């Protein structure tokens, strides 16, 4: 079983995920995630470093072929920049492993937890991009950032910074600032659901990227995202589609046979 533990607090872990961990003989995962779990003494723990995802996946599959009940754990959702992809990639490398019964227990991903704290920033089309260039060239990250701006998506940035790649977040913001309006709402959601959670609301023009670390999920608004100022408001960020007219002006309307759209309406 590949299990998502959610972003931190127990109430954001699904009952299925808890049951999968409880019924495992062996738990495999990145050290800090595994430490969150109160494992029993009869359960074997295989904690490893962050960068060895394929090794961890192969270990889990090897244990499974030995008849062990293995839970491979990830923070958040295991299918979002996490272990599920590594396990399925590893499965292809050994014909024995193709026979293993693998299931995925989903989890609340950081982007959803952050969005819930902020209001409704992901209420319309959005995308998620990891700024880590461990597994892909930086040029691809830049191409996807540009494409996301071109499509006017709300953008959730995972893995925004690390000690090994301190300049990437600045480069990403330089690119975004070249294309998007300085007033675009931006949120830094750090350690959401944990004791040291912090939320920073700012704009693209004013954002201080030195505040962003590896525990931060960054949300960049679309042209339709806005703050709703309310006294003591908990939910200030909202992406609105009703004002979308300006975005689609000049496009052909697919319902009206080639008519052009002006001010959000068919002519
Ligand atoms: N599988 C995880 C993501 C792993 S990538 C998930 O679905 O959430 C690691 C990145 O996720 C971090 O660099 C950060 O950008 C984000 N992240 C994970 N947990 C977080 C949390 N509690 N608060 C804010 N961001 C978080």
Coordinates of C-alpha atoms and ligand atoms in Angstrom, one line a residue:
X1 CA 0.0 0.0 0.0
X2 CA 1.3 3.5 -0.9
X3 CA -0.2 5.8 1.8
X4 CA -0.7 9.6 2.0
X5 CA -0.4 10.9 5.5
X6 CA -1.8 14.4 4.8
X7 CA 0.0 17.6 5.5
X8 CA 0.6 17.0 9.3
X9 CA -2.3 16.9 11.7
X10 CA -4.0 13.6 12.5
X11 CA -7.5 15.0 11.5
X12 CA -6.2 15.5 8.0
X13 CA -5.2 11.8 7.7
X14 CA -7.9 9.6 6.1
X15 CA -9.3 6.6 8.0
X16 CA -8.0 4.4 5.1
X17 CA -4.5 5.8 5.5
X18 CA -4.5 5.1 9.3
X19 CA -5.8 1.6 8.8
X20 CA -3.2 0.9 6.1
X21 CA -0.4 1.9 8.4
X22 CA -1.9 0.0 11.3
X23 CA -2.1 -3.2 9.3
X24 CA 1.4 -3.0 7.9
X25 CA 4.2 -5.2 9.1
X26 CA 6.8 -2.8 7.5
X27 CA 6.6 1.0 7.1
X28 CA 8.9 2.5 4.5
X29 CA 9.4 6.3 4.2
X30 CA 11.3 9.5 4.6
X31 CA 12.5 9.9 8.2
X32 CA 10.4 12.9 9.4
X33 CA 7.1 11.5 7.9
X34 CA 7.7 8.1 9.5
X35 CA 8.5 9.7 12.8
X36 CA 5.0 11.2 12.9
X37 CA 3.5 7.8 13.2
X38 CA 3.1 6.0 16.5
X39 CA 4.2 2.6 15.3
X40 CA 3.9 -0.6 17.4
X41 CA 7.0 -2.5 18.5
X42 CA 6.1 -5.4 16.2
X43 CA 6.2 -3.1 13.2
X44 CA 9.5 -2.7 11.3
X45 CA 10.5 0.8 10.4
X46 CA 12.6 1.6 7.3
X47 CA 13.3 5.3 7.5
X48 CA 15.5 6.9 4.8
X49 CA 16.8 10.1 3.4
X50 CA 14.7 12.4 1.2
X51 CA 16.8 12.0 -1.9
X52 CA 16.7 8.2 -2.3
X53 CA 13.1 7.7 -3.5
X54 CA 14.0 4.9 -6.0
X55 CA 16.0 3.0 -3.4
X56 CA 13.1 3.3 -1.0
X57 CA 10.6 2.1 -3.6
X58 CA 12.8 -0.9 -4.5
X59 CA 13.2 -1.8 -0.8
X60 CA 9.4 -1.7 -0.4
X61 CA 8.8 -3.9 -3.4
X62 CA 11.5 -6.4 -2.3
X63 CA 9.9 -6.6 1.1
X64 CA 6.5 -7.2 -0.5
X65 CA 7.8 -10.1 -2.6
X66 CA 9.0 -11.6 0.7
X67 CA 5.4 -11.6 1.9
X68 CA 5.6 -8.6 4.1
X69 CA 2.6 -6.2 4.3
X70 CA 4.3 -2.9 3.4
X71 CA 3.1 0.6 3.8
X72 CA 5.1 3.2 1.8
X73 CA 4.3 6.5 3.3
X74 CA 4.4 10.1 1.9
X75 CA 3.4 13.4 3.4
X76 CA 0.3 14.9 1.8
X77 CA -0.9 12.8 -1.1
X78 CA 1.5 10.0 -2.3
X79 CA 0.7 10.7 -5.9
X80 CA 1.7 14.4 -5.7
X81 CA 5.5 14.9 -6.0
X82 CA 5.9 11.8 -3.8
X83 CA 6.4 8.1 -3.5
X84 CA 3.7 6.6 -5.7
X85 CA 5.5 7.7 -8.9
X86 CA 8.8 6.2 -7.7
X87 CA 7.1 2.9 -6.8
X88 CA 5.4 2.5 -10.2
X89 CA 8.6 3.4 -11.9
X90 CA 10.5 0.8 -9.9
X91 CA 7.8 -1.9 -10.6
X92 CA 8.7 -1.8 -14.3
X93 CA 12.3 -2.8 -13.6
X94 CA 11.7 -6.3 -12.3
X95 CA 9.1 -8.8 -13.8
X96 CA 8.6 -10.3 -10.3
X97 CA 7.4 -6.9 -9.1
X98 CA 4.8 -6.6 -11.8
X99 CA 2.8 -9.3 -9.9
X100 CA 2.7 -7.4 -6.6
X101 CA -0.7 -6.1 -5.6
X102 CA -0.1 -2.4 -5.2
X103 CA -2.8 0.0 -4.0
X104 CA -2.7 3.8 -3.3
X105 CA -4.4 5.4 -0.3
X106 CA -4.9 9.1 -1.2
X107 CA -4.2 12.0 1.2
X108 CA -4.9 15.7 1.5
X109 CA -2.2 17.4 -0.5
X110 CA -0.4 20.6 0.7
X111 CA -2.1 22.6 -2.0
X112 CA -5.6 21.7 -0.7
X113 CA -4.7 22.3 2.9
X114 CA -3.2 25.7 2.0
X115 CA -6.3 26.6 -0.1
X116 CA -8.6 25.7 2.7
X117 CA -6.8 28.1 5.1
X118 CA -6.8 30.9 2.5
X119 CA -10.4 30.7 1.2
X120 CA -11.0 29.6 -2.3
X121 CA -7.9 30.4 -4.4
X122 CA -8.2 27.1 -6.4
X123 CA -11.9 27.4 -7.1
X124 CA -11.2 27.6 -10.9
X125 CA -8.5 26.3 -13.2
X126 CA -5.2 25.8 -11.5
X127 CA -2.0 23.9 -11.9
X128 CA 0.8 22.6 -9.6
X129 CA 4.5 22.9 -10.4
X130 CA 7.4 21.6 -8.4
X131 CA 10.4 23.9 -8.5
X132 CA 12.7 21.1 -7.7
X133 CA 15.1 20.4 -10.5
X134 CA 16.5 17.2 -9.1
X135 CA 14.5 15.1 -11.5
X136 CA 14.0 17.5 -14.4
X137 CA 16.1 20.3 -16.0
X138 CA 15.4 23.9 -14.9
X139 CA 14.5 24.8 -18.5
X140 CA 11.4 22.6 -18.2
X141 CA 10.3 24.3 -15.0
X142 CA 10.7 27.7 -16.7
X143 CA 8.7 26.5 -19.8
X144 CA 5.9 25.3 -17.5
X145 CA 5.8 28.5 -15.5
X146 CA 5.5 30.5 -18.7
X147 CA 2.8 28.2 -20.0
X148 CA 0.9 28.5 -16.7
X149 CA 1.1 32.3 -17.0
X150 CA 0.0 32.1 -20.7
X151 CA -3.1 30.0 -19.6
X152 CA -3.8 32.4 -16.7
X153 CA -3.9 29.4 -14.3
X154 CA -3.6 29.9 -10.5
X155 CA -0.2 28.3 -9.8
X156 CA 0.7 26.2 -6.7
X157 CA 4.4 25.9 -6.3
X158 CA 5.7 22.9 -4.4
X159 CA 9.3 22.4 -3.3
X160 CA 9.9 26.1 -3.8
X161 CA 13.3 26.4 -2.2
X162 CA 16.0 24.3 -0.5
X163 CA 19.5 24.9 0.8
X164 CA 20.8 23.1 -2.3
X165 CA 18.9 25.4 -4.7
X166 CA 18.5 28.8 -3.0
X167 CA 18.4 30.8 -6.3
X168 CA 15.6 28.9 -8.0
X169 CA 12.7 30.7 -6.2
X170 CA 14.2 34.1 -7.1
X171 CA 14.5 33.0 -10.7
X172 CA 10.9 31.7 -10.7
X173 CA 9.7 35.0 -9.3
X174 CA 11.7 37.0 -11.8
X175 CA 10.1 35.1 -14.6
X176 CA 6.6 35.5 -13.1
X177 CA 7.1 39.3 -12.6
X178 CA 8.1 39.7 -16.2
X179 CA 4.7 38.3 -17.3
X180 CA 2.1 38.9 -14.6
X181 CA 0.8 42.1 -13.0
X182 CA 2.6 43.3 -9.9
X183 CA -0.7 43.4 -8.0
X184 CA -1.3 39.6 -8.6
X185 CA -2.2 38.1 -5.1
X186 CA 0.4 35.7 -3.7
X187 CA 0.2 33.6 -0.6
X188 CA 3.0 31.8 1.3
X189 CA 1.4 28.9 3.3
X190 CA 4.1 27.5 5.6
X191 CA 3.8 24.3 7.6
X192 CA 0.1 24.3 7.2
X193 CA -1.6 22.3 9.9
X194 CA 1.5 22.2 12.1
X195 CA 2.2 24.1 15.3
X196 CA 4.5 26.5 13.4
X197 CA 2.0 27.3 10.6
X198 CA 2.3 30.8 9.1
X199 CA 0.3 32.4 6.3
X200 CA 1.7 35.4 4.4
X201 CA -0.5 37.3 2.0
X202 CA 1.3 39.6 -0.4
X203 CA 1.5 40.5 -4.1
X204 CA 3.8 39.4 -6.8
X205 CA 5.4 42.9 -6.9
X206 CA 6.0 43.0 -3.1
X207 CA 6.6 39.4 -2.3
X208 CA 9.8 38.8 -0.2
X209 CA 11.1 35.4 -1.5
X210 CA 13.6 35.1 1.3
X211 CA 10.7 34.1 3.5
X212 CA 10.1 31.0 1.5
X213 CA 11.6 27.7 2.6
X214 CA 11.0 24.0 1.9
X215 CA 8.0 23.8 4.2
X216 CA 6.2 26.5 2.2
X217 CA 3.5 26.1 -0.5
X218 CA 3.3 29.2 -2.6
X219 CA 0.1 30.2 -4.4
X220 CA 0.3 32.7 -7.2
X221 CA -3.1 34.0 -8.3
X222 CA -4.5 34.3 -11.8
X223 CA -5.8 37.6 -13.2
X224 CA -9.1 36.7 -11.5
X225 CA -7.8 36.1 -8.0
X226 CA -8.4 38.8 -5.4
X227 CA -8.3 39.4 -1.7
X228 CA -11.6 40.0 0.0
X229 CA -10.8 42.4 2.8
X230 CA -12.9 41.7 5.9
X231 CA -12.2 42.5 9.5
X232 CA -10.5 39.6 11.1
X233 CA -11.2 37.5 8.1
X234 CA -9.9 34.0 8.0
X235 CA -10.6 33.5 4.3
X236 CA -9.2 36.3 2.3
X237 CA -8.2 34.8 -1.1
X238 CA -10.7 34.0 -3.8
X239 CA -10.5 33.3 -7.5
X240 CA -13.5 34.6 -9.3
X241 CA -14.7 33.5 -12.6
X242 CA -17.6 35.9 -13.0
X243 CA -15.2 38.7 -14.0
X244 CA -13.5 36.5 -16.6
X245 CA -14.8 38.6 -19.6
X246 CA -11.6 40.4 -20.2
X247 CA -9.7 37.2 -20.4
X248 CA -11.7 35.7 -23.2
X249 CA -12.2 38.7 -25.3
X250 CA -11.3 38.2 -28.9
X251 CA -11.5 34.4 -28.7
X252 CA -14.0 32.5 -30.9
X253 CA -17.1 31.3 -29.1
X254 CA -17.3 27.5 -29.5
X255 CA -21.1 27.6 -28.9
X256 CA -22.0 30.2 -31.4
X257 CA -20.2 29.2 -34.6
X258 CA -17.3 31.5 -34.9
X259 CA -18.8 34.6 -33.3
X260 CA -16.2 36.7 -31.4
X261 CA -16.5 37.4 -27.7
X262 CA -16.4 41.0 -26.4
X263 CA -16.6 42.0 -22.8
X264 CA -17.2 38.4 -21.9
X265 CA -20.3 38.1 -24.1
X266 CA -20.9 36.8 -27.6
X267 CA -21.3 39.6 -30.0
Ligands
LIG1 N1 3.2 14.7 -1.4 C1 3.2 16.0 -0.8 C2 4.2 17.0 -1.5 C3 5.6 16.5 -1.4 S1 6.7 17.7 -2.1 C4 1.8 16.6 -0.8 O1 1.0 16.0 -1.4 O2 1.6 17.6 -0.1 C5 7.1 18.7 -0.6 C6 6.6 20.1 -0.7 O3 5.2 20.1 -0.4 C7 7.2 21.1 0.2 O4 8.4 21.7 -0.3 C8 6.1 22.1 0.3 O5 6.1 23.0 -0.8 C9 4.8 21.3 0.3 N2 4.3 20.9 1.6 C10 4.2 19.7 2.2 N3 3.6 19.8 3.4 C11 3.3 21.1 3.6 C12 2.6 21.8 4.6 N4 2.2 21.2 5.7 N5 2.5 23.1 4.5 C13 2.9 23.8 3.4 N6 3.5 23.1 2.3 C14 3.7 21.8 2.5

